[in-house]
């Protein structure tokens, strides 16, 4: 069954007897069940937008089901893995997402006009922000955004939300140019500017109503009437990412009067729960700040959680405890790694705390490592046991508790502020003066990938950006070359970058 045709009443012409299986072969077509009766096509499409381009949709209103097709199988795998750990909600009702038996959707557009019109509208917003000729879309469908500036209010704020946390979350939908944060009416608020209204539209559609942390810090997002923000200082309250030369000021800068006046005139946000809950994107720096503020014990807030991750579908011929330590160490301090003796394509990884394990799971689940898409979930185990003394476990278990290579041992380290998802662009630091661009290009090409671009930082040649051809190649290069000895007592530091070259 590789295709389906929609009948005139909106129901499928075939019986999907196999679709109730939760464990199916990966497919870029996803089967969504238990939808609320009044749910719209736009809301279903929004489920897939954070993970990649949505290429087709089939609504089965009579069955409270839908089929969603993503552009790539990898995007679908990432989406399913994410929602296996975080139950998605539409209109406050839990829904269920699984792989479909179908490898693609072939819908009859003439009989599925409404869903196709909404999908075309979203595609137009994603690509060109141009009106669709000859297509009529209902009011519930996506309409092009008028402003690249979003106004954000944080409700139920048990944890502190920093400017860097906002940047990390919203950068997933495009380049964030400027952010201004401030407190108004005893609420933490922010204005955030993208380079393109299309990105603002996508971010609002996907993030409005979601929680930054489990059960708290709810995002309320609307468009601002402003089209440009005037940032005077780069500090912990405001930042212009296009102007790194701005002064830091002395404390919180005053909000520009024109911005304050315009913001005061805008209507208040409706506190209506959105499509997905919770978002649960932990941040180590925010968690540390919350702990210092004594907020960890607040009702409904969990800063702990399981520290042990189960990683499966590993390339057992290539993976080692050291390679897992290096990759997962980007998102926290790995304490122990154990490759399972009887199932060597799986491993247990113990992080320093629950926030770090959540962060590693969110960023690495569905990524490619040594040619295989790895699965990362929370383990039922609370600790990783070391082998009994005198027992040879063939080097499958290793204790990294005292490793000097932990990135987050120092309180307040800048590493907390530079945690990003895997990307093709790598940030290099601790480069000695004697090492030239060609040396680094050759070094990274020797990991088996292709170096697409390179750029030293203008003011500091100790740091550089280097772009590989794919994210998988960048992951391989980071594993191979983080802590590589460049001579002159300089060990290369490699991390993922949010920037592009």
Coordinates of C-alpha atoms in Angstrom, one line a residue:
X1 CA 0.0 0.0 0.0
X2 CA 2.0 2.9 -1.2
X3 CA -0.7 5.4 -2.2
X4 CA -4.3 6.3 -1.4
X5 CA -7.2 8.1 -3.2
X6 CA -9.7 10.2 -1.3
X7 CA -13.4 9.6 -1.9
X8 CA -15.9 12.5 -2.2
X9 CA -17.1 12.3 1.4
X10 CA -13.5 12.8 2.7
X11 CA -13.0 9.2 3.9
X12 CA -10.3 7.0 2.5
X13 CA -11.3 4.2 0.0
X14 CA -9.2 1.6 1.8
X15 CA -9.3 0.1 5.2
X16 CA -6.1 0.9 7.2
X17 CA -6.0 -2.2 9.3
X18 CA -2.3 -1.9 9.9
X19 CA -2.3 1.7 11.0
X20 CA -3.1 0.9 14.7
X21 CA 0.4 -0.5 15.2
X22 CA 2.6 1.8 17.2
X23 CA 5.8 0.3 16.0
X24 CA 6.0 0.5 12.2
X25 CA 8.8 0.9 9.7
X26 CA 9.8 4.5 9.3
X27 CA 8.0 6.5 6.6
X28 CA 7.7 10.1 5.7
X29 CA 3.9 9.7 5.9
X30 CA 2.6 9.9 9.5
X31 CA -0.8 8.6 10.7
X32 CA -2.4 10.9 13.3
X33 CA -5.3 9.6 15.5
X34 CA -7.8 10.8 18.1
X35 CA -8.1 14.3 16.6
X36 CA -10.7 16.6 18.0
X37 CA -13.7 16.9 15.8
X38 CA -13.4 20.7 15.2
X39 CA -9.6 20.6 14.5
X40 CA -8.5 22.5 11.3
X41 CA -6.0 21.5 8.6
X42 CA -3.8 24.4 9.7
X43 CA -3.4 23.0 13.2
X44 CA -2.5 19.5 11.9
X45 CA 0.1 21.0 9.5
X46 CA 1.5 23.0 12.4
X47 CA 2.5 19.8 14.1
X48 CA 5.0 19.0 11.4
X49 CA 6.4 22.5 10.6
X50 CA 9.1 22.5 13.4
X51 CA 10.6 19.4 11.9
X52 CA 10.7 20.2 8.2
X53 CA 8.6 20.9 5.1
X54 CA 5.1 19.4 5.0
X55 CA 4.4 18.2 1.4
X56 CA 0.9 16.7 1.7
X57 CA -2.1 16.2 4.0
X58 CA -5.2 14.0 4.1
X59 CA -7.9 14.8 6.6
X60 CA -10.3 11.9 7.5
X61 CA -12.8 14.0 9.4
X62 CA -15.3 11.2 9.9
X63 CA -12.7 9.1 11.6
X64 CA -10.9 11.9 13.6
X65 CA -7.7 11.0 11.8
X66 CA -5.3 12.5 9.4
X67 CA -2.2 11.6 7.3
X68 CA 0.6 14.0 7.1
X69 CA 3.5 13.7 4.6
X70 CA 6.8 15.3 5.3
X71 CA 9.5 16.1 2.7
X72 CA 12.0 13.5 4.1
X73 CA 11.9 10.4 6.1
X74 CA 14.5 11.8 8.4
X75 CA 12.2 14.7 9.3
X76 CA 9.3 12.3 10.0
X77 CA 11.6 10.1 12.2
X78 CA 12.6 13.2 14.2
X79 CA 9.0 14.2 14.6
X80 CA 7.9 10.7 15.8
X81 CA 10.8 10.4 18.2
X82 CA 10.0 13.8 19.7
X83 CA 6.4 13.1 20.2
X84 CA 7.1 9.6 21.7
X85 CA 8.6 11.5 24.7
X86 CA 6.2 14.5 24.7
X87 CA 2.5 13.8 24.1
X88 CA 1.2 16.3 21.5
X89 CA -2.1 18.1 22.2
X90 CA -4.6 19.8 19.9
X91 CA -7.3 21.9 21.5
X92 CA -6.3 20.5 24.9
X93 CA -6.8 16.9 23.8
X94 CA -4.0 14.3 23.5
X95 CA -3.4 12.9 20.1
X96 CA -1.4 10.0 18.8
X97 CA 1.2 10.0 16.0
X98 CA 2.8 7.0 14.4
X99 CA 4.4 5.9 11.1
X100 CA 1.9 5.1 8.3
X101 CA 2.2 1.9 6.2
X102 CA 2.1 4.3 3.2
X103 CA 5.4 5.6 1.8
X104 CA 3.7 8.5 0.1
X105 CA 0.3 10.2 -0.2
X106 CA -1.4 10.4 -3.6
X107 CA -4.5 12.4 -3.0
X108 CA -7.2 13.5 -5.5
X109 CA -6.9 17.3 -5.2
X110 CA -10.3 17.9 -6.7
X111 CA -11.9 15.9 -3.9
X112 CA -9.6 17.2 -1.1
X113 CA -9.7 20.9 -2.0
X114 CA -9.8 22.5 1.4
X115 CA -6.9 20.6 2.8
X116 CA -4.8 21.2 -0.4
X117 CA -5.7 24.9 -0.3
X118 CA -4.4 25.2 3.3
X119 CA -1.3 23.3 2.4
X120 CA -0.6 25.5 -0.6
X121 CA -1.0 28.6 1.6
X122 CA 1.5 27.2 4.1
X123 CA 3.9 26.4 1.3
X124 CA 3.5 29.9 -0.1
X125 CA 4.3 31.4 3.3
X126 CA 7.3 29.0 3.7
X127 CA 8.9 29.9 0.4
X128 CA 7.8 33.2 -1.2
X129 CA 5.3 35.1 1.0
X130 CA 3.3 35.7 -2.2
X131 CA -0.5 35.4 -2.7
X132 CA -1.9 32.3 -4.4
X133 CA -3.5 33.0 -7.7
X134 CA -6.9 31.4 -8.2
X135 CA -7.0 29.8 -4.7
X136 CA -9.5 30.7 -2.0
X137 CA -8.4 29.8 1.5
X138 CA -10.7 29.9 4.6
X139 CA -10.1 32.3 7.5
X140 CA -8.7 29.4 9.5
X141 CA -5.8 28.9 7.1
X142 CA -2.4 30.6 7.2
X143 CA -2.2 34.1 6.0
X144 CA 1.1 35.9 5.2
X145 CA 2.5 37.8 8.2
X146 CA 2.7 41.6 7.9
X147 CA 5.6 42.2 10.3
X148 CA 8.9 40.4 10.9
X149 CA 8.6 41.4 14.6
X150 CA 6.9 39.1 17.2
X151 CA 5.7 40.2 20.6
X152 CA 6.0 37.6 23.3
X153 CA 4.6 37.3 26.8
X154 CA 5.8 34.5 29.2
X155 CA 3.0 33.2 31.4
X156 CA 3.4 31.0 34.4
X157 CA 7.0 31.9 34.7
X158 CA 8.5 29.6 37.4
X159 CA 11.9 29.4 35.7
X160 CA 13.8 32.5 34.5
X161 CA 13.7 32.9 30.7
X162 CA 16.9 34.6 29.4
X163 CA 17.5 36.3 26.1
X164 CA 19.7 33.3 25.1
X165 CA 16.9 30.9 25.8
X166 CA 14.5 32.8 23.5
X167 CA 17.2 33.0 20.8
X168 CA 17.8 29.3 21.0
X169 CA 14.1 28.4 20.6
X170 CA 13.2 31.0 17.9
X171 CA 16.3 30.5 15.8
X172 CA 14.9 27.1 14.7
X173 CA 12.6 29.0 12.4
X174 CA 15.0 31.5 10.8
X175 CA 17.7 34.1 11.6
X176 CA 16.9 36.2 14.6
X177 CA 18.2 39.7 14.1
X178 CA 17.2 41.5 17.3
X179 CA 15.6 40.8 20.7
X180 CA 14.5 43.3 23.4
X181 CA 13.3 41.9 26.8
X182 CA 11.6 43.9 29.5
X183 CA 9.0 43.6 32.3
X184 CA 5.6 45.2 31.8
X185 CA 2.6 44.9 34.0
X186 CA 4.6 42.4 36.2
X187 CA 5.1 40.1 33.2
X188 CA 8.2 39.2 31.4
X189 CA 7.8 40.3 27.7
X190 CA 10.0 40.4 24.6
X191 CA 10.0 41.8 21.1
X192 CA 11.9 39.6 18.6
X193 CA 12.7 40.5 15.0
X194 CA 13.3 38.1 12.2
X195 CA 14.9 39.0 8.8
X196 CA 11.7 37.9 7.0
X197 CA 8.0 38.0 8.0
X198 CA 7.8 34.4 6.7
X199 CA 10.0 33.2 9.6
X200 CA 7.8 35.2 12.1
X201 CA 4.7 33.5 10.7
X202 CA 6.2 30.0 11.0
X203 CA 7.4 30.6 14.6
X204 CA 4.1 32.0 15.7
X205 CA 2.2 29.1 14.1
X206 CA 4.4 26.5 15.8
X207 CA 5.2 28.0 19.2
X208 CA 2.2 30.0 20.3
X209 CA 0.8 28.4 23.4
X210 CA 3.7 26.0 24.0
X211 CA 5.7 25.7 27.2
X212 CA 9.4 26.3 27.3
X213 CA 9.8 24.0 30.3
X214 CA 7.5 21.2 31.5
X215 CA 4.2 22.7 32.8
X216 CA 5.5 26.3 33.0
X217 CA 6.8 29.3 31.0
X218 CA 4.1 29.4 28.4
X219 CA 4.7 31.4 25.2
X220 CA 2.0 33.8 24.2
X221 CA 2.9 35.2 20.7
X222 CA 1.4 37.7 18.4
X223 CA 2.6 40.0 15.6
X224 CA 3.8 43.4 16.5
X225 CA 2.8 46.5 14.6
X226 CA 6.5 47.4 14.5
X227 CA 8.6 46.4 11.5
X228 CA 12.0 47.2 13.0
X229 CA 13.5 47.3 16.5
X230 CA 16.0 49.9 17.6
X231 CA 18.5 48.2 19.9
X232 CA 20.9 50.5 21.8
X233 CA 22.8 48.0 23.8
X234 CA 24.1 44.4 23.6
X235 CA 23.6 42.9 27.0
X236 CA 21.5 40.4 28.9
X237 CA 18.3 42.4 28.3
X238 CA 18.6 43.3 24.6
X239 CA 20.8 42.3 21.6
X240 CA 21.2 43.2 18.0
X241 CA 22.9 40.2 16.4
X242 CA 23.7 42.2 13.3
X243 CA 25.7 44.8 15.4
X244 CA 28.2 43.1 17.6
X245 CA 29.9 46.5 18.0
X246 CA 27.2 48.0 20.2
X247 CA 28.1 48.9 23.8
X248 CA 26.8 46.9 26.7
X249 CA 25.5 49.9 28.6
X250 CA 25.2 49.9 32.4
X251 CA 22.4 47.5 33.4
X252 CA 19.0 47.3 31.7
X253 CA 18.6 49.7 28.9
X254 CA 15.6 51.9 28.7
X255 CA 13.1 50.7 26.1
X256 CA 13.0 53.0 23.1
X257 CA 10.1 55.5 23.6
X258 CA 8.7 54.8 20.1
X259 CA 8.7 51.1 20.8
X260 CA 7.1 51.5 24.2
X261 CA 4.4 53.8 22.8
X262 CA 3.6 51.4 19.9
X263 CA 3.6 48.4 22.2
X264 CA 1.2 50.0 24.6
X265 CA -1.3 50.5 21.9
X266 CA -1.3 46.9 20.8
X267 CA -4.1 44.6 22.0
X268 CA -3.5 42.1 24.7
X269 CA -2.8 38.4 23.9
X270 CA -5.5 35.8 24.3
X271 CA -4.4 33.2 26.9
X272 CA -5.6 30.3 24.8
X273 CA -3.7 27.0 25.0
X274 CA -2.1 26.1 21.7
X275 CA -1.4 23.0 19.6
X276 CA 1.5 21.4 21.5
X277 CA 2.2 21.0 25.2
X278 CA 4.7 20.9 26.5
X279 CA 7.6 22.1 24.4
X280 CA 10.1 21.1 27.1
X281 CA 13.3 22.6 25.7
X282 CA 15.6 22.7 28.8
X283 CA 18.5 25.0 29.1
X284 CA 21.3 24.4 31.6
X285 CA 22.0 28.0 32.4
X286 CA 18.3 28.7 33.0
X287 CA 18.0 25.6 35.2
X288 CA 21.0 26.7 37.2
X289 CA 19.6 30.2 37.6
X290 CA 16.2 28.6 38.7
X291 CA 18.0 26.5 41.3
X292 CA 19.8 29.5 42.6
X293 CA 16.5 31.3 42.9
X294 CA 15.0 28.5 44.9
X295 CA 12.3 27.8 42.3
X296 CA 13.1 24.2 41.5
X297 CA 10.6 23.0 44.1
X298 CA 7.7 24.9 42.7
X299 CA 4.6 22.8 41.9
X300 CA 4.5 21.3 38.5
X301 CA 8.2 22.0 37.8
X302 CA 10.8 19.3 37.6
X303 CA 14.4 20.3 37.2
X304 CA 15.6 16.7 37.9
X305 CA 14.4 13.8 36.0
X306 CA 16.2 10.7 34.8
X307 CA 19.9 11.2 34.0
X308 CA 20.3 8.0 32.0
X309 CA 19.6 7.9 28.3
X310 CA 19.1 4.8 26.1
X311 CA 20.7 5.3 22.7
X312 CA 19.8 2.7 20.0
X313 CA 20.3 2.0 16.3
X314 CA 24.0 2.7 16.7
X315 CA 26.6 1.5 14.1
X316 CA 28.1 -1.2 16.3
X317 CA 31.2 -1.5 14.1
X318 CA 32.1 2.1 14.6
X319 CA 30.7 3.4 17.9
X320 CA 32.9 3.5 21.0
X321 CA 32.3 4.9 24.6
X322 CA 34.7 7.7 23.7
X323 CA 32.7 8.7 20.5
X324 CA 29.4 8.8 22.5
X325 CA 31.1 10.8 25.3
X326 CA 32.4 13.4 22.8
X327 CA 29.0 13.8 21.0
X328 CA 26.7 13.8 24.0
X329 CA 29.2 15.9 25.9
X330 CA 28.2 18.9 23.7
X331 CA 24.9 19.0 25.7
X332 CA 26.1 18.1 29.2
X333 CA 28.8 16.4 31.3
X334 CA 28.7 12.7 30.5
X335 CA 29.5 10.6 33.6
X336 CA 29.4 7.1 32.3
X337 CA 28.8 5.2 29.0
X338 CA 27.9 1.6 28.7
X339 CA 27.6 -0.2 25.3
X340 CA 25.3 -3.2 25.9
X341 CA 27.1 -6.5 25.8
X342 CA 24.3 -8.5 24.2
X343 CA 23.0 -5.7 22.0
X344 CA 26.0 -3.7 20.8
X345 CA 23.9 -1.3 18.7
X346 CA 22.5 0.2 21.9
X347 CA 24.2 2.1 24.8
X348 CA 23.3 3.7 28.1
X349 CA 24.7 7.2 28.8
X350 CA 24.5 8.8 32.2
X351 CA 24.5 12.6 32.2
X352 CA 25.2 14.9 35.2
X353 CA 21.6 15.9 35.7
X354 CA 18.1 15.5 34.3
X355 CA 18.2 18.8 32.4
X356 CA 21.3 17.7 30.5
X357 CA 19.8 14.4 29.6
X358 CA 16.6 16.1 28.3
X359 CA 18.7 18.5 26.3
X360 CA 20.8 15.8 24.7
X361 CA 17.7 13.8 23.9
X362 CA 15.9 16.7 22.3
X363 CA 18.9 17.7 20.1
X364 CA 20.4 14.3 19.2
X365 CA 17.3 12.1 18.7
X366 CA 17.0 11.3 15.0
X367 CA 20.5 12.6 14.0
X368 CA 22.8 10.5 11.8
X369 CA 25.9 9.1 13.4
X370 CA 28.2 6.8 11.4
X371 CA 25.6 6.4 8.7
X372 CA 22.7 5.4 11.0
X373 CA 19.8 7.5 12.4
X374 CA 20.2 7.1 16.2
X375 CA 17.2 6.9 18.6
X376 CA 17.6 8.6 22.0
X377 CA 15.1 8.1 24.8
X378 CA 15.1 8.2 28.6
X379 CA 16.1 4.9 30.1
X380 CA 14.3 3.0 32.9
X381 CA 17.7 2.8 34.7
X382 CA 18.6 5.4 37.2
X383 CA 22.4 4.9 37.0
X384 CA 24.9 3.1 34.7
X385 CA 26.6 0.3 36.7
X386 CA 30.3 -0.2 36.3
X387 CA 31.4 -3.8 35.7
X388 CA 32.4 -5.8 38.8
X389 CA 36.0 -5.6 39.8
X390 CA 38.1 -8.1 37.8
X391 CA 35.4 -8.6 35.1
X392 CA 36.6 -7.8 31.6
X393 CA 33.7 -6.2 29.7
X394 CA 35.8 -5.7 26.6
X395 CA 36.0 -1.9 27.2
X396 CA 32.3 -1.5 26.6
X397 CA 31.8 0.5 29.9
X398 CA 33.8 3.6 30.7
X399 CA 33.6 6.1 33.6
X400 CA 34.1 9.7 32.5
X401 CA 33.2 11.3 35.9
X402 CA 36.7 12.8 36.4
X403 CA 37.3 13.7 32.7
X404 CA 39.1 17.0 32.2
X405 CA 37.0 17.4 28.9
X406 CA 33.7 18.2 30.5
X407 CA 32.3 21.4 29.0
X408 CA 30.0 22.6 31.8
X409 CA 32.0 22.0 35.0
X410 CA 32.7 25.7 35.6
X411 CA 29.6 27.6 37.1
X412 CA 28.6 30.4 34.8
X413 CA 30.7 29.1 31.9
X414 CA 30.0 30.7 28.5
X415 CA 29.5 27.2 27.2
X416 CA 26.0 27.3 28.8
X417 CA 25.0 30.1 26.5
X418 CA 26.3 28.4 23.3
X419 CA 24.3 25.1 23.2
X420 CA 22.8 24.6 19.7
X421 CA 21.3 21.8 17.7
X422 CA 23.7 19.8 15.4
X423 CA 24.4 21.8 12.3
X424 CA 26.7 21.7 9.3
X425 CA 28.6 24.7 10.6
X426 CA 31.1 24.2 13.4
X427 CA 32.5 26.7 15.8
X428 CA 36.3 26.2 16.4
X429 CA 38.3 27.8 19.2
X430 CA 41.7 27.6 20.9
X431 CA 43.5 27.8 17.5
X432 CA 47.2 28.7 17.9
X433 CA 48.6 31.5 15.7
X434 CA 50.7 29.2 13.7
X435 CA 47.7 27.2 12.3
X436 CA 46.5 28.6 9.0
X437 CA 43.1 28.2 7.2
X438 CA 44.5 25.6 4.8
X439 CA 45.8 23.5 7.8
X440 CA 42.3 23.4 9.3
X441 CA 40.6 22.7 6.0
X442 CA 42.9 19.7 5.4
X443 CA 42.4 18.5 9.0
X444 CA 38.6 18.4 8.7
X445 CA 38.6 17.0 5.1
X446 CA 40.6 14.1 6.5
X447 CA 37.6 13.1 8.6
X448 CA 35.9 11.9 5.4
X449 CA 33.7 14.9 4.7
X450 CA 33.8 18.0 2.4
X451 CA 34.7 21.4 3.8
X452 CA 32.3 23.9 2.1
X453 CA 33.4 27.1 3.7
X454 CA 35.8 28.6 6.3
X455 CA 36.0 31.9 8.1
X456 CA 38.3 33.2 10.8
X457 CA 36.7 35.6 13.3
X458 CA 37.7 39.1 12.3
X459 CA 39.0 40.2 15.6
X460 CA 40.2 37.0 17.1
X461 CA 42.0 34.3 14.9
X462 CA 41.8 31.9 17.9
X463 CA 38.3 31.2 16.7
X464 CA 36.7 30.3 13.3
X465 CA 33.6 28.9 11.6
X466 CA 33.9 25.9 9.4
X467 CA 31.1 24.5 7.3
X468 CA 30.9 20.8 6.3
X469 CA 28.7 19.6 3.5
X470 CA 26.1 17.9 5.8
X471 CA 25.1 17.8 9.4
X472 CA 26.2 14.1 9.5
X473 CA 29.7 15.1 8.3
X474 CA 29.9 17.8 11.0
X475 CA 28.9 15.4 13.7
X476 CA 31.7 13.0 12.5
X477 CA 34.2 15.9 12.4
X478 CA 33.3 17.0 15.9
X479 CA 33.7 13.5 17.3
X480 CA 37.1 13.1 15.6
X481 CA 38.6 16.5 16.2
X482 CA 37.3 17.9 19.5
X483 CA 40.3 18.2 21.8
X484 CA 42.7 17.5 18.9
X485 CA 46.2 18.6 19.7
X486 CA 47.2 21.4 17.3
X487 CA 50.6 21.9 19.0
X488 CA 51.9 24.7 21.2
X489 CA 49.8 23.2 24.1
X490 CA 46.6 24.1 22.1
X491 CA 43.8 21.5 22.0
X492 CA 41.1 22.4 19.5
X493 CA 37.6 23.0 20.8
X494 CA 34.7 22.1 18.5
X495 CA 31.0 22.8 18.9
X496 CA 28.0 23.3 16.8
X497 CA 27.2 26.8 15.7
X498 CA 24.0 28.7 15.1
X499 CA 25.7 30.8 12.4
X500 CA 26.2 30.1 8.8
X501 CA 29.0 31.2 6.5

